[in-house]
Amino acid sequence: MAYLRSLIIGGSLIAVAGAAAFAQGGAAAAPADTANDPIRILVARLDLEQYKATIKGLTEFGDRRQGTDRNRKAVDWIEAQLKSYGCTPTERIKYTYTTPQRGGGRGRGGAGRGGAGGGPTVPVGGVIATGKSPTPAQGGGRNWGIRTRTGVNTDSLKQPDAAIRAIDSQPATDGEREEVYCTKVGTTHPDEMYIVGGHMDGHGWGQAANDDGSGTALVMQLARVFSDPNVKTDRSIRFILWNNEETGTNGARAYIEQRAALQGKEDPAGSGKYPEPKWLGMIQHDMMLFDHGMPRADGTVSPEQRPEADVNIEFQATSKFADGAQKMAWFFKSANEKYAADYPARVGPHMTNTDSGPFQDLIPAISLRENERGEQIGAGWDPHWHQPTDVYATFSDKDFRLGLNAAQTTLAAVAELTGARIQK
Ligand SMILES: [Zn+2]
């Protein structure tokens, strides 16, 4: 009960003005007049075919591995799309990435990331545990039931499509990196913003269609809807496509290092312009398509999206801003209940291994995914994760629709949080 009470009346726990709506009990208030509800109108502007086409466009650049020409070309393509939506001006963060020496790097690096902890003799997809004894999951919680080996494919010959293999063939080299963003400027509080992110880099000798073409396309489609000049918001929204997530969230860390101190400063003074509005919350989207359930006893996973598929909204219970993050997570779940078409959302406390992580001790931060990252993806629920099979053709409309429902969820929640309306 104490937990529930703090959720409902603890609005003051979040020191952000834009999050005041959380104090309403985590419920996004939908006007009774649903036909004229601006949020419903905006959600209806999301479209499955446009979402799929954006993912398809990203997969033309193969796995978009950081430090390659295909990654740089993908950044250019994303920027051109954002401009075509009217999300201008676009801007870029520049930083240098150097591969850490083996054993000396911070965080997760390279192929060591994402292993479920099984021995290297077990191939990907091979059953390593049936969960009879408790083992800890990444990010907290524990592994339940059947668990299979996961990892990052580094073998080009496992990609059967010669064209994809050729696109993915250039190796990464250390050096300068870029990542692109654009901003919807708020009318009454241009000095405050929510950050809506996904990561555009991938690896594994596929097309990074799901990880994270699906999250990148979601962010781009939200940028399209909010950039309509007739859509006005009180607060600002930044749409950003992180680079170098797969090497350890280096793009998100570079952004924080370069821009945290600029928050809320008017520049030039008296201009009414805020190059870095104060951060109210960070919402990350990473792997949005595939929720086919737990691996079976033989290590295989159902070829069909399970009817119980859901969008997993995670916050990190051990983070400094856990209270605010958890309220934001429940607020998103409420927005899902009101505005998503096909799939529900669930909230979990173990957000991990994604670009919202570097923000979690600075501001309320959450992630949206197809499954919980630690207990489920980490236990082999997505057999395409970092594999040559993460290609556009692997996924069906039922899969793409899960991503679209996540887009509906974030669009509705962010529209409510920023006071979105449609000018007649
Ligand atoms: Zn990812």
Short mmCIF file of C-alpha atoms in Angstrom, two decimals, residues 121-418:
data_model
loop_
_atom_site.label_atom_id
_atom_site.label_comp_id
_atom_site.label_asym_id
_atom_site.label_seq_id
_atom_site.Cartn_x
_atom_site.Cartn_y
_atom_site.Cartn_z
CA THR A 121 30.94 -24.40 -25.96
CA VAL A 122 27.15 -23.96 -26.20
CA PRO A 123 26.10 -22.48 -29.58
CA VAL A 124 23.62 -19.61 -29.84
CA GLY A 125 20.13 -20.99 -29.32
CA GLY A 126 21.44 -24.01 -27.45
CA VAL A 127 19.68 -24.70 -24.15
CA ILE A 128 21.94 -23.81 -21.24
CA ALA A 129 19.52 -23.89 -18.34
CA THR A 130 15.99 -24.75 -17.39
CA GLY A 131 15.85 -22.33 -14.49
CA LYS A 132 15.53 -24.87 -11.69
CA SER A 133 18.14 -23.02 -9.67
CA PRO A 134 17.94 -19.22 -9.42
CA THR A 135 20.50 -17.33 -11.50
CA PRO A 136 20.65 -13.53 -11.62
CA ALA A 137 19.59 -11.68 -14.78
CA GLN A 138 21.38 -8.57 -16.08
CA GLY A 139 19.88 -5.41 -14.60
CA GLY A 140 18.34 -7.27 -11.64
CA GLY A 141 15.73 -9.97 -11.28
CA ARG A 142 16.54 -13.55 -12.25
CA ASN A 143 16.28 -15.98 -15.08
CA TRP A 144 13.16 -18.12 -15.15
CA GLY A 145 12.33 -21.24 -17.09
CA ILE A 146 14.22 -22.28 -20.19
CA ARG A 147 17.27 -20.22 -21.08
CA THR A 148 19.34 -20.43 -24.25
CA ARG A 149 22.76 -19.15 -25.20
CA THR A 150 22.93 -15.62 -26.69
CA GLY A 151 25.80 -13.68 -28.20
CA VAL A 152 26.99 -11.50 -31.08
CA ASN A 153 27.64 -13.19 -34.40
CA THR A 154 31.05 -12.24 -35.83
CA ASP A 155 31.15 -14.85 -38.63
CA SER A 156 30.37 -13.36 -42.06
CA LEU A 157 29.74 -16.80 -43.54
CA LYS A 158 26.69 -17.25 -41.32
CA GLN A 159 24.95 -14.61 -43.47
CA PRO A 160 23.50 -16.64 -46.36
CA ASP A 161 22.55 -13.58 -48.45
CA ALA A 162 25.64 -12.57 -50.47
CA ALA A 163 24.34 -9.02 -51.02
CA ILE A 164 23.89 -8.39 -47.29
CA ARG A 165 27.28 -9.99 -46.60
CA ALA A 166 28.89 -7.58 -49.07
CA ILE A 167 27.18 -4.51 -47.55
CA ASP A 168 28.33 -5.57 -44.07
CA SER A 169 31.90 -6.40 -45.08
CA GLN A 170 33.78 -3.16 -44.27
CA PRO A 171 35.31 -3.47 -40.79
CA ALA A 172 35.02 -0.73 -38.16
CA THR A 173 37.90 1.67 -37.68
CA ASP A 174 38.43 3.94 -34.68
CA GLY A 175 38.01 7.67 -35.11
CA GLU A 176 35.44 10.45 -35.33
CA ARG A 177 31.76 9.56 -35.00
CA GLU A 178 28.57 11.52 -35.56
CA GLU A 179 24.96 11.16 -34.44
CA VAL A 180 22.00 13.28 -35.51
CA TYR A 181 19.08 14.90 -33.70
CA CYS A 182 16.32 17.43 -34.26
CA THR A 183 13.99 19.24 -31.88
CA LYS A 184 10.34 20.24 -31.69
CA VAL A 185 10.51 23.59 -29.89
CA GLY A 186 7.89 24.21 -27.21
CA THR A 187 5.80 27.37 -27.39
CA THR A 188 5.58 28.27 -23.68
CA HIS A 189 8.50 26.28 -22.18
CA PRO A 190 11.14 26.06 -24.93
CA ASP A 191 13.69 25.76 -22.12
CA GLU A 192 12.52 22.27 -21.06
CA MET A 193 12.40 19.04 -23.07
CA TYR A 194 11.84 15.31 -23.18
CA ILE A 195 14.44 13.26 -25.06
CA VAL A 196 13.05 10.51 -27.34
CA GLY A 197 15.81 8.16 -28.52
CA GLY A 198 16.74 5.00 -30.36
CA HIS A 199 20.14 3.71 -31.53
CA MET A 200 20.94 3.60 -35.22
CA ASP A 201 24.03 1.37 -35.10
CA GLY A 202 23.94 -2.41 -35.09
CA HIS A 203 26.08 -5.47 -35.67
CA GLY A 204 25.98 -9.24 -36.20
CA TRP A 205 26.13 -9.54 -40.04
CA GLY A 206 22.43 -8.93 -40.63
CA GLN A 207 20.49 -5.74 -41.33
CA ALA A 208 19.85 -4.64 -37.72
CA ALA A 209 16.18 -4.51 -38.72
CA ASN A 210 14.93 -5.09 -35.20
CA ASP A 211 18.03 -4.02 -33.23
CA ASP A 212 17.58 -1.21 -33.65
CA GLY A 213 16.02 -0.29 -36.99
CA SER A 214 12.69 -0.77 -35.23
CA GLY A 215 13.47 1.77 -32.49
CA THR A 216 15.15 4.21 -34.87
CA ALA A 217 12.14 4.14 -37.22
CA LEU A 218 9.81 4.66 -34.25
CA VAL A 219 11.68 7.82 -33.22
CA MET A 220 11.73 9.06 -36.82
CA GLN A 221 7.99 8.51 -37.23
CA LEU A 222 7.30 10.44 -34.02
CA ALA A 223 9.50 13.26 -35.36
CA ARG A 224 7.34 13.25 -38.49
CA VAL A 225 4.04 13.50 -36.60
CA PHE A 226 5.21 16.18 -34.14
CA SER A 227 6.89 18.27 -36.87
CA ASP A 228 3.60 19.13 -38.55
CA PRO A 229 3.64 22.97 -38.26
CA ASN A 230 0.04 22.88 -37.04
CA VAL A 231 1.02 20.72 -34.06
CA LYS A 232 2.04 22.85 -31.07
CA THR A 233 3.57 21.70 -27.81
CA ASP A 234 4.19 23.69 -24.62
CA ARG A 235 7.49 21.94 -23.94
CA SER A 236 10.21 20.85 -26.36
CA ILE A 237 10.89 17.31 -27.62
CA ARG A 238 14.30 16.17 -28.89
CA PHE A 239 14.42 13.23 -31.31
CA ILE A 240 17.87 11.63 -31.30
CA LEU A 241 19.39 8.61 -33.00
CA TRP A 242 22.33 7.45 -30.91
CA ASN A 243 25.44 5.94 -32.47
CA ASN A 244 27.81 3.47 -30.77
CA GLU A 245 25.16 1.92 -28.52
CA GLU A 246 26.48 -1.53 -29.33
CA THR A 247 29.99 -0.66 -28.13
CA GLY A 248 28.72 0.51 -24.71
CA THR A 249 26.34 3.48 -25.15
CA ASN A 250 29.28 5.70 -26.16
CA GLY A 251 27.11 8.04 -28.26
CA ALA A 252 24.74 8.73 -25.37
CA ARG A 253 27.70 9.26 -23.03
CA ALA A 254 29.28 11.73 -25.48
CA TYR A 255 25.99 13.67 -25.62
CA ILE A 256 25.86 13.91 -21.83
CA GLU A 257 29.52 14.95 -21.59
CA GLN A 258 29.12 17.69 -24.17
CA ARG A 259 25.68 19.03 -23.35
CA ALA A 260 24.67 18.39 -19.73
CA ALA A 261 26.17 21.68 -18.53
CA LEU A 262 24.33 23.67 -21.24
CA GLN A 263 20.87 22.74 -19.93
CA GLY A 264 18.32 25.52 -19.63
CA LYS A 265 20.68 28.31 -20.75
CA GLU A 266 19.29 30.94 -23.08
CA ASP A 267 21.79 31.54 -25.88
CA PRO A 268 22.21 34.22 -27.11
CA ALA A 269 20.87 35.97 -24.00
CA GLY A 270 17.46 37.51 -24.62
CA SER A 271 16.89 35.49 -27.81
CA GLY A 272 14.31 33.11 -26.34
CA LYS A 273 16.43 30.28 -27.78
CA TYR A 274 17.62 27.37 -25.66
CA PRO A 275 20.13 25.18 -27.55
CA GLU A 276 19.96 22.62 -24.73
CA PRO A 277 16.62 22.72 -22.92
CA LYS A 278 16.54 21.28 -19.38
CA TRP A 279 16.14 17.51 -19.52
CA LEU A 280 12.79 16.39 -18.05
CA GLY A 281 13.02 12.74 -19.04
CA MET A 282 14.69 10.30 -21.42
CA ILE A 283 12.70 7.64 -23.29
CA GLN A 284 14.71 5.01 -25.18
CA HIS A 285 13.41 2.53 -27.78
CA ASP A 286 15.44 -0.60 -28.41
CA MET A 287 14.20 -3.77 -30.22
CA MET A 288 10.48 -3.25 -30.69
CA LEU A 289 9.23 -6.12 -32.86
CA PHE A 290 9.64 -9.65 -31.55
CA ASP A 291 7.78 -11.14 -28.58
CA HIS A 292 7.33 -14.81 -29.44
CA GLY A 293 7.68 -16.12 -25.92
CA MET A 294 10.17 -18.23 -24.00
CA PRO A 295 12.37 -20.75 -25.82
CA ARG A 296 10.92 -24.25 -25.92
CA ALA A 297 12.62 -27.24 -24.32
CA ASP A 298 14.53 -27.92 -27.56
CA GLY A 299 15.85 -24.33 -27.68
CA THR A 300 13.66 -23.19 -30.58
CA VAL A 301 11.30 -20.20 -30.36
CA SER A 302 7.78 -19.98 -31.84
CA PRO A 303 7.79 -18.57 -35.39
CA GLU A 304 4.64 -16.54 -34.60
CA GLN A 305 4.19 -13.42 -32.49
CA ARG A 306 2.50 -14.67 -29.32
CA PRO A 307 -1.04 -13.38 -28.77
CA GLU A 308 0.06 -12.17 -25.31
CA ALA A 309 2.80 -9.98 -26.84
CA ASP A 310 3.35 -6.73 -24.97
CA VAL A 311 5.48 -3.60 -24.93
CA ASN A 312 7.89 -3.74 -21.98
CA ILE A 313 8.45 -0.40 -20.28
CA GLU A 314 11.41 -0.61 -17.92
CA PHE A 315 12.93 1.70 -15.33
CA GLN A 316 15.92 0.90 -13.11
CA ALA A 317 14.92 0.47 -9.47
CA THR A 318 18.49 1.05 -8.23
CA SER A 319 18.96 4.33 -10.10
CA LYS A 320 19.12 7.73 -8.43
CA PHE A 321 15.93 8.86 -10.21
CA ALA A 322 14.01 5.62 -9.71
CA ASP A 323 10.98 7.41 -8.23
CA GLY A 324 10.58 9.77 -11.17
CA ALA A 325 11.42 7.05 -13.69
CA GLN A 326 8.86 4.70 -12.22
CA LYS A 327 6.16 7.36 -12.35
CA MET A 328 7.04 8.03 -15.95
CA ALA A 329 6.84 4.28 -16.69
CA TRP A 330 3.33 4.01 -15.17
CA PHE A 331 2.30 7.13 -17.05
CA PHE A 332 3.37 5.47 -20.30
CA LYS A 333 1.44 2.32 -19.40
CA SER A 334 -1.65 4.44 -18.84
CA ALA A 335 -1.13 6.13 -22.22
CA ASN A 336 -0.86 2.67 -23.80
CA GLU A 337 -4.19 1.62 -22.25
CA LYS A 338 -5.91 4.66 -23.71
CA TYR A 339 -4.31 4.97 -27.11
CA ALA A 340 -2.56 1.79 -28.33
CA ALA A 341 -4.48 -0.33 -30.84
CA ASP A 342 -3.42 -3.95 -30.42
CA TYR A 343 -0.88 -4.69 -27.70
CA PRO A 344 -0.73 -3.82 -23.98
CA ALA A 345 2.26 -2.53 -22.03
CA ARG A 346 3.89 -3.92 -18.88
CA VAL A 347 6.16 -2.10 -16.44
CA GLY A 348 9.32 -3.65 -14.99
CA PRO A 349 12.06 -2.37 -12.64
CA HIS A 350 15.21 -3.72 -14.34
CA MET A 351 16.09 -1.39 -17.24
CA THR A 352 19.59 -2.21 -18.45
CA ASN A 353 21.99 -2.21 -21.40
CA THR A 354 20.59 0.66 -23.42
CA ASP A 355 21.11 4.39 -24.00
CA SER A 356 18.75 5.43 -21.21
CA GLY A 357 21.23 3.86 -18.75
CA PRO A 358 23.74 6.75 -18.84
CA PHE A 359 20.85 9.13 -18.03
CA GLN A 360 19.31 7.15 -15.17
CA ASP A 361 21.23 8.90 -12.37
CA LEU A 362 20.68 12.35 -13.91
CA ILE A 363 16.97 12.42 -14.81
CA PRO A 364 13.97 10.06 -14.93
CA ALA A 365 14.83 7.55 -17.69
CA ILE A 366 12.91 4.60 -19.12
CA SER A 367 13.18 2.19 -22.02
CA LEU A 368 10.55 0.55 -24.21
CA ARG A 369 11.26 -2.90 -25.69
CA GLU A 370 9.69 -6.02 -27.16
CA ASN A 371 10.71 -7.96 -24.03
CA GLU A 372 12.43 -7.27 -20.74
CA ARG A 373 16.12 -6.94 -21.51
CA GLY A 374 17.53 -8.86 -18.57
CA GLU A 375 15.16 -11.71 -17.78
CA GLN A 376 13.83 -12.33 -21.29
CA ILE A 377 16.07 -11.10 -24.12
CA GLY A 378 19.08 -12.05 -22.01
CA ALA A 379 17.64 -15.56 -21.67
CA GLY A 380 17.26 -16.10 -25.42
CA TRP A 381 13.68 -14.99 -26.12
CA ASP A 382 14.81 -13.25 -29.33
CA PRO A 383 16.87 -15.71 -31.40
CA HIS A 384 17.58 -12.99 -34.01
CA TRP A 385 19.32 -10.73 -31.51
CA HIS A 386 22.74 -9.74 -32.96
CA GLN A 387 22.41 -12.57 -35.49
CA PRO A 388 22.46 -12.72 -39.33
CA THR A 389 18.70 -13.38 -39.20
CA ASP A 390 17.99 -9.84 -37.92
CA VAL A 391 16.91 -8.85 -41.45
CA TYR A 392 13.75 -7.14 -42.66
CA ALA A 393 12.37 -10.34 -44.24
CA THR A 394 12.39 -12.18 -40.90
CA PHE A 395 9.53 -10.12 -39.47
CA SER A 396 5.78 -10.31 -40.14
CA ASP A 397 3.11 -7.64 -39.83
CA LYS A 398 2.25 -8.98 -36.36
CA ASP A 399 5.83 -8.18 -35.37
CA PHE A 400 5.88 -4.75 -37.02
CA ARG A 401 2.56 -4.00 -35.35
CA LEU A 402 4.12 -4.45 -31.90
CA GLY A 403 6.61 -1.70 -32.81
CA LEU A 404 3.78 0.48 -34.06
CA ASN A 405 1.96 0.02 -30.74
CA ALA A 406 5.09 1.11 -28.89
CA ALA A 407 5.12 4.19 -31.15
CA GLN A 408 1.46 4.88 -30.29
CA THR A 409 2.34 4.54 -26.60
CA THR A 410 5.26 6.96 -26.63
CA LEU A 411 3.54 9.42 -28.95
CA ALA A 412 0.48 9.59 -26.70
CA ALA A 413 2.49 9.87 -23.47
CA VAL A 414 4.87 12.52 -24.80
CA ALA A 415 2.01 14.47 -26.38
CA GLU A 416 0.32 14.57 -22.98
CA LEU A 417 3.52 15.46 -21.13
CA THR A 418 4.33 18.33 -23.49
#
